[in-house]
GROMACS .gro file of C-alpha atoms in nm:
model
  268
    1MET     CA    1   0.001   0.007   0.008
    2LEU     CA    2   0.281   0.243   0.104
    3GLN     CA    3   0.460   0.169  -0.228
    4HIS     CA    4   0.162   0.238  -0.414
    5LEU     CA    5   0.105   0.599  -0.239
    6CYS     CA    6   0.462   0.668  -0.316
    7CYS     CA    7   0.409   0.585  -0.689
    8LEU     CA    8   0.106   0.812  -0.705
    9ALA     CA    9   0.301   1.084  -0.518
   10GLN     CA   10   0.572   1.072  -0.788
   11VAL     CA   11   0.323   1.100  -1.065
   12CYS     CA   12   0.131   1.387  -0.911
   13LEU     CA   13   0.476   1.571  -0.851
   14ALA     CA   14   0.569   1.515  -1.222
   15LEU     CA   15   0.239   1.657  -1.353
   16ALA     CA   16   0.270   1.941  -1.133
   17VAL     CA   17   0.621   2.039  -1.286
   18LEU     CA   18   0.483   2.001  -1.631
   19GLU     CA   19   0.176   2.229  -1.565
   20ALA     CA   20   0.366   2.487  -1.365
   21PRO     CA   21   0.385   2.841  -1.546
   22ALA     CA   22   0.735   2.916  -1.656
   23ARG     CA   23   0.930   3.159  -1.416
   24PRO     CA   24   0.995   3.496  -1.544
   25GLY     CA   25   1.299   3.488  -1.750
   26ALA     CA   26   1.313   3.106  -1.775
   27GLU     CA   27   1.429   2.975  -2.096
   28ARG     CA   28   1.132   2.810  -2.286
   29PRO     CA   29   1.184   2.529  -2.547
   30PRO     CA   30   1.175   2.648  -2.901
   31ARG     CA   31   0.844   2.625  -3.095
   32PRO     CA   32   0.875   2.394  -3.402
   33ALA     CA   33   0.927   2.646  -3.697
   34THR     CA   34   0.614   2.686  -3.942
   35ALA     CA   35   0.687   2.672  -4.299
   36ALA     CA   36   0.591   2.969  -4.513
   37GLN     CA   37   0.542   3.248  -4.264
   38ALA     CA   38   0.341   3.493  -4.482
   39PRO     CA   39   0.360   3.880  -4.490
   40ASP     CA   40   0.027   4.049  -4.468
   41TRP     CA   41  -0.159   4.130  -4.792
   42GLN     CA   42  -0.062   4.490  -4.800
   43GLY     CA   43   0.286   4.419  -4.692
   44PHE     CA   44   0.332   4.185  -4.986
   45LEU     CA   45   0.197   4.449  -5.238
   46ASP     CA   46   0.441   4.690  -5.095
   47GLN     CA   47   0.734   4.435  -5.129
   48ALA     CA   48   0.636   4.353  -5.479
   49SER     CA   49   0.613   4.709  -5.599
   50LEU     CA   50   0.970   4.775  -5.492
   51ALA     CA   51   1.133   4.438  -5.559
   52ARG     CA   52   0.929   4.316  -5.877
   53GLN     CA   53   0.943   3.969  -5.742
   54SER     CA   54   0.770   3.715  -5.945
   55CYS     CA   55   0.476   3.511  -5.790
   56VAL     CA   56   0.221   3.235  -5.845
   57VAL     CA   57  -0.129   3.313  -5.795
   58LEU     CA   58  -0.395   3.049  -5.733
   59CYS     CA   59  -0.765   3.100  -5.784
   60GLY     CA   60  -0.958   2.908  -5.512
   61ALA     CA   61  -0.775   2.578  -5.520
   62ARG     CA   62  -0.818   2.310  -5.244
   63PRO     CA   63  -0.578   2.293  -4.949
   64GLY     CA   64  -0.409   1.975  -5.092
   65ASN     CA   65  -0.332   2.142  -5.425
   66VAL     CA   66  -0.207   2.453  -5.262
   67GLY     CA   67   0.015   2.257  -5.040
   68SER     CA   68   0.169   2.075  -5.350
   69THR     CA   69   0.190   2.408  -5.525
   70LEU     CA   70   0.382   2.559  -5.240
   71ARG     CA   71   0.619   2.283  -5.257
   72VAL     CA   72   0.688   2.312  -5.619
   73CYS     CA   73   0.757   2.704  -5.562
   74ALA     CA   74   0.988   2.626  -5.304
   75LEU     CA   75   1.191   2.369  -5.510
   76LEU     CA   76   1.171   2.571  -5.836
   77GLY     CA   77   1.256   2.927  -5.707
   78LEU     CA   78   0.944   3.123  -5.671
   79PRO     CA   79   0.922   3.337  -5.340
   80PHE     CA   80   0.563   3.390  -5.321
   81LEU     CA   81   0.225   3.201  -5.349
   82VAL     CA   82  -0.083   3.392  -5.364
   83VAL     CA   83  -0.396   3.210  -5.281
   84ILE     CA   84  -0.751   3.374  -5.331
   85GLY     CA   85  -1.066   3.274  -5.167
   86LEU     CA   86  -0.911   3.021  -4.901
   87SER     CA   87  -0.970   3.072  -4.538
   88ARG     CA   88  -0.698   3.118  -4.276
   89ASP     CA   89  -0.760   2.760  -4.154
   90LYS     CA   90  -0.727   2.605  -4.477
   91CYS     CA   91  -0.415   2.794  -4.556
   92LYS     CA   92  -0.259   2.667  -4.236
   93LYS     CA   93  -0.381   2.297  -4.372
   94ALA     CA   94  -0.217   2.363  -4.677
   95VAL     CA   95   0.131   2.470  -4.527
   96GLU     CA   96   0.114   2.156  -4.322
   97LEU     CA   97   0.042   1.917  -4.640
   98SER     CA   98   0.334   2.088  -4.813
   99GLN     CA   99   0.568   1.927  -4.547
  100LEU     CA  100   0.818   2.204  -4.599
  101GLY     CA  101   1.075   2.239  -4.304
  102GLU     CA  102   1.241   2.550  -4.180
  103ASP     CA  103   1.308   2.849  -4.405
  104PRO     CA  104   1.134   2.698  -4.724
  105GLY     CA  105   1.209   3.000  -4.916
  106VAL     CA  106   0.847   3.052  -5.023
  107SER     CA  107   0.567   3.253  -4.838
  108LEU     CA  108   0.197   3.200  -4.869
  109VAL     CA  109  -0.003   3.517  -4.923
  110LYS     CA  110  -0.353   3.535  -4.833
  111PRO     CA  111  -0.557   3.828  -4.981
  112PRO     CA  112  -0.871   3.948  -4.790
  113LEU     CA  113  -1.153   3.705  -4.843
  114SER     CA  114  -1.363   4.008  -4.937
  115LEU     CA  115  -1.160   4.033  -5.260
  116GLU     CA  116  -1.272   3.876  -5.598
  117VAL     CA  117  -1.011   3.716  -5.828
  118HIS     CA  118  -1.038   4.029  -6.071
  119GLU     CA  119  -0.997   4.250  -5.770
  120VAL     CA  120  -0.665   4.086  -5.664
  121LEU     CA  121  -0.529   4.074  -6.021
  122GLN     CA  122  -0.620   4.476  -6.039
  123ARG     CA  123  -0.394   4.504  -5.722
  124LEU     CA  124  -0.112   4.304  -5.849
  125ARG     CA  125  -0.116   4.513  -6.173
  126ALA     CA  126  -0.105   4.831  -5.998
  127THR     CA  127   0.224   4.712  -5.826
  128GLY     CA  128   0.374   4.685  -6.181
  129LEU     CA  129   0.358   4.302  -6.187
  130SER     CA  130   0.264   4.162  -6.534
  131LEU     CA  131  -0.014   3.900  -6.538
  132LEU     CA  132   0.054   3.573  -6.723
  133GLY     CA  133  -0.262   3.348  -6.719
  134LEU     CA  134  -0.245   2.979  -6.783
  135THR     CA  135  -0.528   2.816  -6.943
  136ALA     CA  136  -0.641   2.476  -7.043
  137HIS     CA  137  -0.775   2.624  -7.368
  138SER     CA  138  -0.649   2.860  -7.625
  139ALA     CA  139  -0.856   3.148  -7.489
  140GLY     CA  140  -0.988   3.250  -7.819
  141GLY     CA  141  -0.664   3.159  -8.008
  142LYS     CA  142  -0.470   3.410  -7.789
  143ALA     CA  143  -0.294   3.164  -7.573
  144LYS     CA  144   0.058   3.071  -7.677
  145PRO     CA  145   0.226   2.741  -7.600
  146VAL     CA  146   0.421   2.790  -7.274
  147TRP     CA  147   0.752   2.689  -7.426
  148ASN     CA  148   0.734   2.975  -7.676
  149LEU     CA  149   0.741   3.242  -7.413
  150LYS     CA  150   1.033   3.404  -7.225
  151LEU     CA  151   0.977   3.350  -6.848
  152THR     CA  152   1.298   3.480  -6.727
  153CYS     CA  153   1.204   3.834  -6.676
  154PRO     CA  154   1.113   3.973  -6.331
  155GLY     CA  155   0.782   4.084  -6.187
  156VAL     CA  156   0.549   3.825  -6.335
  157ALA     CA  157   0.252   3.673  -6.184
  158PHE     CA  158   0.183   3.340  -6.290
  159VAL     CA  159  -0.201   3.314  -6.262
  160PHE     CA  160  -0.368   2.953  -6.251
  161GLY     CA  161  -0.751   2.915  -6.238
  162ARG     CA  162  -0.939   2.657  -6.128
  163GLU     CA  163  -0.913   2.301  -6.289
  164HIS     CA  164  -1.274   2.293  -6.427
  165ASP     CA  165  -1.374   2.643  -6.482
  166GLY     CA  166  -1.050   2.830  -6.529
  167ILE     CA  167  -0.979   3.187  -6.456
  168PRO     CA  168  -1.303   3.398  -6.423
  169PRO     CA  169  -1.381   3.590  -6.743
  170ASN     CA  170  -1.385   3.942  -6.580
  171ALA     CA  171  -1.035   3.837  -6.449
  172GLU     CA  172  -0.898   3.681  -6.791
  173MET     CA  173  -0.959   4.010  -6.943
  174LEU     CA  174  -0.695   4.169  -6.716
  175LEU     CA  175  -0.441   3.930  -6.822
  176ASP     CA  176  -0.125   4.067  -7.010
  177GLU     CA  177  -0.062   3.766  -7.193
  178ALA     CA  178  -0.240   3.406  -7.187
  179ALA     CA  179  -0.027   3.058  -7.217
  180THR     CA  180  -0.115   2.713  -7.224
  181ILE     CA  181   0.046   2.363  -7.188
  182PRO     CA  182  -0.044   2.192  -7.518
  183MET     CA  183  -0.196   1.848  -7.446
  184VAL     CA  184  -0.311   1.537  -7.668
  185VAL     CA  185  -0.645   1.591  -7.515
  186ASP     CA  186  -0.813   1.935  -7.569
  187GLY     CA  187  -0.865   2.146  -7.281
  188GLU     CA  188  -1.234   2.161  -7.298
  189LYS     CA  189  -1.215   1.777  -7.230
  190GLY     CA  190  -0.984   1.771  -6.940
  191SER     CA  191  -0.719   1.955  -6.755
  192LEU     CA  192  -0.405   1.906  -6.549
  193ASN     CA  193  -0.398   1.924  -6.184
  194VAL     CA  194  -0.313   2.281  -6.094
  195SER     CA  195   0.005   2.178  -5.897
  196HIS     CA  196   0.116   1.965  -6.203
  197ALA     CA  197   0.060   2.262  -6.419
  198ALA     CA  198   0.255   2.487  -6.186
  199ALA     CA  199   0.550   2.244  -6.183
  200LEU     CA  200   0.560   2.214  -6.580
  201VAL     CA  201   0.544   2.608  -6.603
  202LEU     CA  202   0.811   2.678  -6.306
  203TYR     CA  203   1.033   2.411  -6.448
  204GLU     CA  204   1.031   2.549  -6.800
  205ARG     CA  205   1.104   2.886  -6.633
  206ARG     CA  206   1.391   2.745  -6.476
  207ARG     CA  207   1.500   2.581  -6.806
  208ASN     CA  208   1.491   2.934  -6.963
  209PHE     CA  209   1.731   3.041  -6.682
  210ALA     CA  210   1.974   2.753  -6.754
  211ALA     CA  211   1.975   2.843  -7.112
  212ALA     CA  212   2.042   3.213  -7.031
  213VAL     CA  213   2.339   3.099  -6.811
  214ASP     CA  214   2.463   2.894  -7.100
  215THR     CA  215   2.417   3.146  -7.359
  216GLY     CA  216   2.560   3.432  -7.136
  217MET     CA  217   2.412   3.732  -7.349
  218PRO     CA  218   2.208   3.797  -7.652
  219PRO     CA  219   2.390   3.640  -7.954
  220LYS     CA  220   2.467   3.972  -8.123
  221LYS     CA  221   2.699   4.051  -7.832
  222LYS     CA  222   2.864   3.714  -7.804
  223ALA     CA  223   3.146   3.807  -8.059
  224ALA     CA  224   3.205   4.138  -7.867
  225ASP     CA  225   3.231   3.944  -7.529
  226GLU     CA  226   3.467   3.719  -7.650
  227ALA     CA  227   3.700   4.036  -7.753
  228GLY     CA  228   3.690   4.105  -7.402
  229GLY     CA  229   3.352   4.220  -7.252
  230SER     CA  230   3.307   4.259  -6.887
  231PRO     CA  231   3.028   4.369  -6.645
  232LEU     CA  232   3.073   4.727  -6.500
  233LYS     CA  233   2.873   4.643  -6.196
  234LYS     CA  234   2.717   4.339  -6.045
  235ALA     CA  235   2.346   4.328  -6.047
  236LYS     CA  236   2.174   4.298  -5.724
  237LYS     CA  237   1.808   4.207  -5.653
  238GLY     CA  238   1.600   4.467  -5.808
  239LYS     CA  239   1.878   4.657  -5.964
  240ALA     CA  240   1.994   4.697  -6.326
  241ALA     CA  241   2.352   4.585  -6.433
  242VAL     CA  242   2.519   4.767  -6.725
  243TRP     CA  243   2.758   4.549  -6.924
  244GLU     CA  244   3.024   4.723  -7.158
  245TRP     CA  245   3.236   4.572  -7.438
  246LYS     CA  246   3.578   4.710  -7.560
  247ASP     CA  247   3.396   4.824  -7.877
  248GLY     CA  248   3.212   5.049  -7.664
  249SER     CA  249   2.860   4.890  -7.689
  250SER     CA  250   2.675   4.801  -7.357
  251TRP     CA  251   2.340   4.687  -7.265
  252LYS     CA  252   2.128   4.651  -6.948
  253ALA     CA  253   2.050   4.323  -6.784
  254TYR     CA  254   1.803   4.299  -6.485
  255ALA     CA  255   1.855   4.071  -6.181
  256ASP     CA  256   1.552   3.845  -6.112
  257GLU     CA  257   1.471   3.730  -5.767
  258ASP     CA  258   1.724   3.452  -5.753
  259SER     CA  259   2.001   3.688  -5.884
  260GLN     CA  260   2.001   3.551  -6.237
  261LEU     CA  261   2.023   3.790  -6.511
  262CYS     CA  262   1.728   3.828  -6.757
  263PRO     CA  263   1.910   3.769  -7.116
  264GLU     CA  264   1.751   4.082  -7.282
  265THR     CA  265   1.785   4.472  -7.280
  266LEU     CA  266   1.483   4.600  -7.057
  267ASN     CA  267   1.383   4.954  -7.003
  268VAL     CA  268   1.491   5.009  -6.655
   0.00000   0.00000   0.00000
């Protein structure tokens, strides 16, 4: 009996220690880091306006697809994923489903639920981002195959609609350009899962970057570079870099969010 009482006392003492409030100044165990700590909507808009960083925009996707797309963005170098029409709890679930660890390199941004898709796109355009919409159909013949586009320039919002009904018509009219992933089956009969579509587009973007690094510069400047071209200054994020050759010619390149140079002259 006495032995049982001693065991019970030890259990009660252990529970009391666990439940006792921490003393002022006492060190607390660190909380597990949560992936994708997102800036608030206005903070994101301010940052996008200054840095012209590219992002992915999802129009009303499910938490599972959002989580998969978040992981795609982290692996393929997109710093922001904007999710329209998803509650805070569902966004939290999406982050958990992404299974990203500490410092994933991508933030999930949630506009106010009161904003419709076209209103979100209007605000993104106002920051200077260009809107590239991905559709499962040809968008009246205006959508280009994604591999025919230059995807390396900064400040692009890659907009993906719902799998079944796509980007709403009043939002589609705001797009600066439309693209499609050509399929054997017509887009009216079926579409890719949105996270799969995002993976294909962002991989094509990375492939464009790799080609730019291999090429190094526009072809017309290659001969001049072989004659002794060199950069006057190194490009920083959001800054223009001027390259000059011994023949006196020069051109501007722009540093994208991952500090890779956009291989074309931009008006910056």
